[in-house]
mmCIF file of C-alpha atoms and ligand atoms in Angstrom:
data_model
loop_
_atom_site.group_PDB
_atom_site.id
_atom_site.type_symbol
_atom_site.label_atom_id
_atom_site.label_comp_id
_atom_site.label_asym_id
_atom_site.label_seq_id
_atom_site.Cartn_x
_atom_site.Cartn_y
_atom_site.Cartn_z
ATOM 1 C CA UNK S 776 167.602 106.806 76.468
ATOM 2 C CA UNK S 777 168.175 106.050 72.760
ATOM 3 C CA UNK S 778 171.729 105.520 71.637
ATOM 4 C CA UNK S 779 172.061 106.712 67.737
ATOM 5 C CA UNK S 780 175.339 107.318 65.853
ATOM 6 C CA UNK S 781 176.048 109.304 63.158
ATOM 7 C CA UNK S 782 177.223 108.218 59.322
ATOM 8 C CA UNK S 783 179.345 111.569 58.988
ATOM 9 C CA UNK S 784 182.416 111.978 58.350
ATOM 10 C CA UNK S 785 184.747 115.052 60.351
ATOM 11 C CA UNK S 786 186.710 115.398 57.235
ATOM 12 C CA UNK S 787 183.887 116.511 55.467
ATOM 13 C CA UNK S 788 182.407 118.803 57.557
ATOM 14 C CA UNK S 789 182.613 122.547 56.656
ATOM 15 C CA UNK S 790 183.352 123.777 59.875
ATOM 16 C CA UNK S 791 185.131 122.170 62.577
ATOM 17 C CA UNK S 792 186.788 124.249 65.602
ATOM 18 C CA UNK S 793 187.816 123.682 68.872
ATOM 19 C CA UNK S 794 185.608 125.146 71.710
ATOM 20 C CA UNK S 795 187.829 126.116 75.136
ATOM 21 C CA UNK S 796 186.511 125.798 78.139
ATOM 22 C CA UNK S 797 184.849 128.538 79.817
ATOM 23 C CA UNK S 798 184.225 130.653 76.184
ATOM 24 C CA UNK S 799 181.307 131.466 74.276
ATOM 25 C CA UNK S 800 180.660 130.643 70.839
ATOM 26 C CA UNK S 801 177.387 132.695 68.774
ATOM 27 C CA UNK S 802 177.274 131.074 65.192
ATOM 28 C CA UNK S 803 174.433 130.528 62.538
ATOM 29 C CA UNK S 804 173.639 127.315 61.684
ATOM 30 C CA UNK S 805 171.276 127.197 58.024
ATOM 31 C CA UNK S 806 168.301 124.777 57.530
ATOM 32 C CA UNK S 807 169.326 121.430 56.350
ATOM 33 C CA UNK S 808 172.870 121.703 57.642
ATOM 34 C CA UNK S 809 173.795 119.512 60.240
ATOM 35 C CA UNK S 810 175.280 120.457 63.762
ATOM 36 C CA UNK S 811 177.437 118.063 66.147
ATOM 37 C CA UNK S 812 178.810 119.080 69.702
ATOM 38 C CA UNK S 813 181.581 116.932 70.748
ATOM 39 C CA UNK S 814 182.477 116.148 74.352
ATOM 40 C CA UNK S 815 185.995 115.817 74.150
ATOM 41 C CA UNK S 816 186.847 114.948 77.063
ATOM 42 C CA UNK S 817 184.023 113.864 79.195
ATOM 43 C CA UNK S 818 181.558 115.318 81.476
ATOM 44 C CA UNK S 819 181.571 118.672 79.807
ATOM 45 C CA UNK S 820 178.446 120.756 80.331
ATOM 46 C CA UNK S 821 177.492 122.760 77.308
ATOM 47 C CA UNK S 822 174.894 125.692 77.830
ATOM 48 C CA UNK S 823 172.791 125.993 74.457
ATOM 49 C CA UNK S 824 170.244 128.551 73.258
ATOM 50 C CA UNK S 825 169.023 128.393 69.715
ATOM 51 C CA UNK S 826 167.345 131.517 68.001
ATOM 52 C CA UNK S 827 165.302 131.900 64.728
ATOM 53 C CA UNK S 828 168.005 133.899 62.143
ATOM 54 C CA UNK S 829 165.347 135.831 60.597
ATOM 55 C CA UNK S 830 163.748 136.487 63.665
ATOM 56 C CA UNK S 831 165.448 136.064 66.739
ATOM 57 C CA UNK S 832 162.879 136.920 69.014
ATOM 58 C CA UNK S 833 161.558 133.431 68.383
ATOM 59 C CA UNK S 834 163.412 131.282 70.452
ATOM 60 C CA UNK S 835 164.125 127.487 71.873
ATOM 61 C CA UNK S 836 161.854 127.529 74.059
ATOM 62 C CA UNK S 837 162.218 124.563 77.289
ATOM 63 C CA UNK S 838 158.355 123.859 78.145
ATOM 64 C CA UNK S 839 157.304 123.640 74.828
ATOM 65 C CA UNK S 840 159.728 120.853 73.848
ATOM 66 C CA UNK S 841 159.250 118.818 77.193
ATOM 67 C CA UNK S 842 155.319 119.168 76.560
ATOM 68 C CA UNK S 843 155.694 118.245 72.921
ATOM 69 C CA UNK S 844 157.520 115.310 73.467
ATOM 70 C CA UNK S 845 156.221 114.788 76.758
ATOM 71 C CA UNK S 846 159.513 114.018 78.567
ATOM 72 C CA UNK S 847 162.337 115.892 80.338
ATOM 73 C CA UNK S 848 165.066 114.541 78.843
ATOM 74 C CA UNK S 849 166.837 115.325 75.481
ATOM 75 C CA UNK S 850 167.911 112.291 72.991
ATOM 76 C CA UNK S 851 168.293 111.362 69.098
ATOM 77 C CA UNK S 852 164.175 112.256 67.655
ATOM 78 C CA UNK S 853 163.480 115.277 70.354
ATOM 79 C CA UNK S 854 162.290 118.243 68.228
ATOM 80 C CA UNK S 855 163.839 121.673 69.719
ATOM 81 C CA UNK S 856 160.737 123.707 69.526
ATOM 82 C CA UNK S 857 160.370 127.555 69.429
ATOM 83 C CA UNK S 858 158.658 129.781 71.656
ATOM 84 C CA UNK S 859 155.920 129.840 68.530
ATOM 85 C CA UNK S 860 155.762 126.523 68.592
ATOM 86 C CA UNK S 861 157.639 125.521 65.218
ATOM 87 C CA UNK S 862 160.603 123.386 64.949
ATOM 88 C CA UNK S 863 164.153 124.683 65.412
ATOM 89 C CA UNK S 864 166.178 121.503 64.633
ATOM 90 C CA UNK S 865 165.230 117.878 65.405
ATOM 91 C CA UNK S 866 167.896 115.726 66.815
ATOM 92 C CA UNK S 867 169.546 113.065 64.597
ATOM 93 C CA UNK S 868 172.451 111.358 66.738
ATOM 94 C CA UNK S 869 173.246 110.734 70.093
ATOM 95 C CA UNK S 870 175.771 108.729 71.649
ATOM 96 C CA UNK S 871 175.660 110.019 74.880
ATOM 97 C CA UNK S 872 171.935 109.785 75.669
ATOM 98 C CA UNK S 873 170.574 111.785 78.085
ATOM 99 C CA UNK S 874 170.924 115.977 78.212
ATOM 100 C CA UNK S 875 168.898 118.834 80.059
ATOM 101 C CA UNK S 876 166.244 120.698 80.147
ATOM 102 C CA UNK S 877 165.658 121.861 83.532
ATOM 103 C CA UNK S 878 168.909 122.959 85.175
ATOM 104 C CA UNK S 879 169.273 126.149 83.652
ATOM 105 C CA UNK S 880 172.835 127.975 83.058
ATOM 106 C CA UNK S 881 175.238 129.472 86.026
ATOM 107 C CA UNK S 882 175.060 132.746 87.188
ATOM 108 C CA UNK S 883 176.624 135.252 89.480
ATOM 109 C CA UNK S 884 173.344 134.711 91.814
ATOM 110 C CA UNK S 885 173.041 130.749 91.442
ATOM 111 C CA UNK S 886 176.508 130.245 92.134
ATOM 112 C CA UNK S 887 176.378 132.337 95.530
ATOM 113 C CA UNK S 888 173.338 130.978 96.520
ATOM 114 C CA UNK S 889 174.505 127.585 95.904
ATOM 115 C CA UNK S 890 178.199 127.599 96.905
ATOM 116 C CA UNK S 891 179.761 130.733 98.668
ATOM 117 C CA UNK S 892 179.038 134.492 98.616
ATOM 118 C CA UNK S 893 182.474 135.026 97.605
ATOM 119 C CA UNK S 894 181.584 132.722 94.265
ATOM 120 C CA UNK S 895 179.679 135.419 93.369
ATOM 121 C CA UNK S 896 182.830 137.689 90.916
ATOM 122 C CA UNK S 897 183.695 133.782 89.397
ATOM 123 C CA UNK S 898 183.111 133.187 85.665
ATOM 124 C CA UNK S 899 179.952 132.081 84.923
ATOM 125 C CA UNK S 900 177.472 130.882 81.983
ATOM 126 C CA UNK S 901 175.173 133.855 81.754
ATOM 127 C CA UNK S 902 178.134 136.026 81.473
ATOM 128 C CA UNK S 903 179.607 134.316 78.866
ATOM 129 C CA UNK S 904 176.280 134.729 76.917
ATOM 130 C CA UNK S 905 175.860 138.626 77.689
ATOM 131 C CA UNK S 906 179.213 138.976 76.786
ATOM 132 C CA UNK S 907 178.912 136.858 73.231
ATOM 133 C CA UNK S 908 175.915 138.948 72.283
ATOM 134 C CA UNK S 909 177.477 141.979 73.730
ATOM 135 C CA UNK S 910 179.786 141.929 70.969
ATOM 136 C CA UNK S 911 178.013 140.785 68.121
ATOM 137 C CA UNK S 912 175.432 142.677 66.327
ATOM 138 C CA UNK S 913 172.608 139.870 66.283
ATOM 139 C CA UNK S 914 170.019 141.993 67.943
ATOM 140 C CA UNK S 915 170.026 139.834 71.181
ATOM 141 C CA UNK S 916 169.710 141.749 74.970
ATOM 142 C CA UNK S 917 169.941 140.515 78.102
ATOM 143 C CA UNK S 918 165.918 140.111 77.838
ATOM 144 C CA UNK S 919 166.365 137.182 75.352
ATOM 145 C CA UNK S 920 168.433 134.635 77.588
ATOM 146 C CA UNK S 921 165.636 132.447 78.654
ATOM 147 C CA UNK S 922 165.906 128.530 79.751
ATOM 148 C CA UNK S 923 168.826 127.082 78.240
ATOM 149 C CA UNK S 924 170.004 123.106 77.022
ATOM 150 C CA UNK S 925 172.117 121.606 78.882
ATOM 151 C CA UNK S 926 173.827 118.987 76.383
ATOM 152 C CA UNK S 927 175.618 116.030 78.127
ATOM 153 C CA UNK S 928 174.556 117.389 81.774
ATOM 154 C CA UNK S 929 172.906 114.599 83.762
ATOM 155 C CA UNK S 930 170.144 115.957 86.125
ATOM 156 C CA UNK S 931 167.911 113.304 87.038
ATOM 157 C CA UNK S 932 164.490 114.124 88.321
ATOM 158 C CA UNK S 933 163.827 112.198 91.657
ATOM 159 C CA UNK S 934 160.162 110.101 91.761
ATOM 160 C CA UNK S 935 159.413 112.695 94.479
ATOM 161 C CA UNK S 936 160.227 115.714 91.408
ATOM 162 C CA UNK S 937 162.946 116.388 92.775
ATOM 163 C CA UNK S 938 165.991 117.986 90.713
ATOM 164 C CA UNK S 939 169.418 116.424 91.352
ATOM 165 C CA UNK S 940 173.047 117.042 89.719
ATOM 166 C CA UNK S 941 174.438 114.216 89.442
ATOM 167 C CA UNK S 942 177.593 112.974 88.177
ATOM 168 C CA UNK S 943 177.840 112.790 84.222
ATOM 169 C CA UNK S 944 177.117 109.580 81.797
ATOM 170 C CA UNK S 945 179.113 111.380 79.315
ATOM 171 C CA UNK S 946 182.631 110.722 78.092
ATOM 172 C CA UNK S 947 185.577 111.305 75.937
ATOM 173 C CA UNK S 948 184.288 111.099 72.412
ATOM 174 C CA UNK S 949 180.911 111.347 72.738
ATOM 175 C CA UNK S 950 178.384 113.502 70.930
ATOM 176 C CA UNK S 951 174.815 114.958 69.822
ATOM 177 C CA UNK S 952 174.145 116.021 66.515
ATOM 178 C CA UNK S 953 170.834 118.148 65.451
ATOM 179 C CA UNK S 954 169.710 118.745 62.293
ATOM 180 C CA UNK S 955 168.474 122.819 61.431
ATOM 181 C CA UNK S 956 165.183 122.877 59.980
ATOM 182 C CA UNK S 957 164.970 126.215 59.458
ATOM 183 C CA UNK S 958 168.117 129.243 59.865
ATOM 184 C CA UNK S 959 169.394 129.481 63.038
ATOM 185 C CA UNK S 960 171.616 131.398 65.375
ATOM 186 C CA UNK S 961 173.220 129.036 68.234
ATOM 187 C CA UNK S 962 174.912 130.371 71.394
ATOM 188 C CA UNK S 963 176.866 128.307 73.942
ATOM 189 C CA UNK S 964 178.113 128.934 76.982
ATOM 190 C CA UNK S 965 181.295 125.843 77.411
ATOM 191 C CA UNK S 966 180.223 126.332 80.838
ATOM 192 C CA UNK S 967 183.665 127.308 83.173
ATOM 193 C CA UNK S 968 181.581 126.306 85.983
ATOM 194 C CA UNK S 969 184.468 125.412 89.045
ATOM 195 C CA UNK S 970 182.177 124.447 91.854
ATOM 196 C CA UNK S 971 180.055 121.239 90.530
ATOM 197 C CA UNK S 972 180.626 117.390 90.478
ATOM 198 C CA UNK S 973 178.960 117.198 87.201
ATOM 199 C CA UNK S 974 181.977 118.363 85.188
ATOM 200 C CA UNK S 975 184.499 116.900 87.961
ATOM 201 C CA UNK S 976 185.118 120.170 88.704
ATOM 202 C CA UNK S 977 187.362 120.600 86.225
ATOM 203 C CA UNK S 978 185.508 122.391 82.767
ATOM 204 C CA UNK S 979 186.923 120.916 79.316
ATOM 205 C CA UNK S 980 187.180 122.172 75.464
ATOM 206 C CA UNK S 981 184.183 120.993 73.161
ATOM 207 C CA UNK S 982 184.867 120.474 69.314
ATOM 208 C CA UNK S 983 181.832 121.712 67.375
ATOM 209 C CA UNK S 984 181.525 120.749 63.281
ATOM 210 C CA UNK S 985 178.903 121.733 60.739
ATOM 211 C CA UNK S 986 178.178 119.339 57.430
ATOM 212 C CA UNK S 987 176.145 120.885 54.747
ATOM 213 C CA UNK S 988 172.853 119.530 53.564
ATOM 214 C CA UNK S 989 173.744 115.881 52.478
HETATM 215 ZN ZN1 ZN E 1385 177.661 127.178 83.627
#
């Protein structure tokens, strides 16, 4: 777990805007600039996808970053690499620690099989990303929402490989930061996710801010 903070200032950032809970947000990000995710107020989960701008059927792709770096877990120096194997953006801050890989996003399916049948009409992550790229014209289907991030979820892996949710070591304030090395398209899911300790059950706004190329 490597602990990292940022020199940055918010008031110079060129973007800066307020993520509610349970929406979606699709928005490029160019090489060199510089992208934070703020957990406002602790415990958020925040469902991430990154795609190449040029090319979006290059995408972050989960099993080649854990075999890159050779572990599960996210933190300041992981490399988000594509599904060709080149580098998305490389992460320059953390202050949380620790985010996911494995866990995946929330779904119709997942949260009936998990909770209730009658979860199954509740507001979930991978609706929130069909409907962001529903409406935008960025050449994304339903075919392109593979494995997503999890940044600030906590699921530890068990010595027996076993996957856990457990409650978050996020809080108020904290925050990633990744750096683009190369133009990007992000799209987040603020997941509105009602039926898991990790969030408390009780899903939070994020505040996301862009700084150009220093
Ligand atoms: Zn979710």
């Amino acid at each position: 777990m490597t602990i990292l903070e940022s020199p940055l200032d918010p008031r110079a950032a060129v973007y800066d805007y307020v993520l509610p809970a349970g929406e979606s947000w699709l928005h490029p990000i160019r090489k060199g600039q510089i992208f934070r995710i703020l957990d406002l107020e602790g415990n958020q989960a925040v469902d991430t996808l990154f795609y190449s701008a040029a090319h979006p059927e290059e995408r972050y792709s989960a099993t080649d970053t854990i075999r890159r770096q050779g572990n599960l877990y996210l933190t300041a120096g992981s490399a988000l690499i594509s599904s060709e194997g080149n580098v998305l953006l490389t992460l320059v801050a953390d202050t949380c620690g620790r985010h996911d890989t494995l866990g995946g996003a929330c779904a119709a399916e997942s949260n009936s099989v998990r909770y209730a049948l009658d979860k199954k009409y509740m507001h979930n992550c991978r609706d929130s990303f069909l409907l962001a790229i529903g409406h935008a014209d960025c050449g994304l289907t339903k075919r392109d929402l593979a494995s997503n991030i999890n940044f600030f979820m906590n699921v530890p892996v068990t010595l027996d490989g076993r996957l856990t949710f457990a409650d978050g070591i996020s809080a108020p304030g904290k925050y990633v930061e990744m750096r683009a090395e190369m133009d990007v398209m992000a799209l987040i899911s603020n997941c509105p996710q009602l039926n898991n300790p990790c969030n408390a059950y009780h899903p939070t706004p994020v505040r996301l801010l862009i700084w150009d190329p220093q």
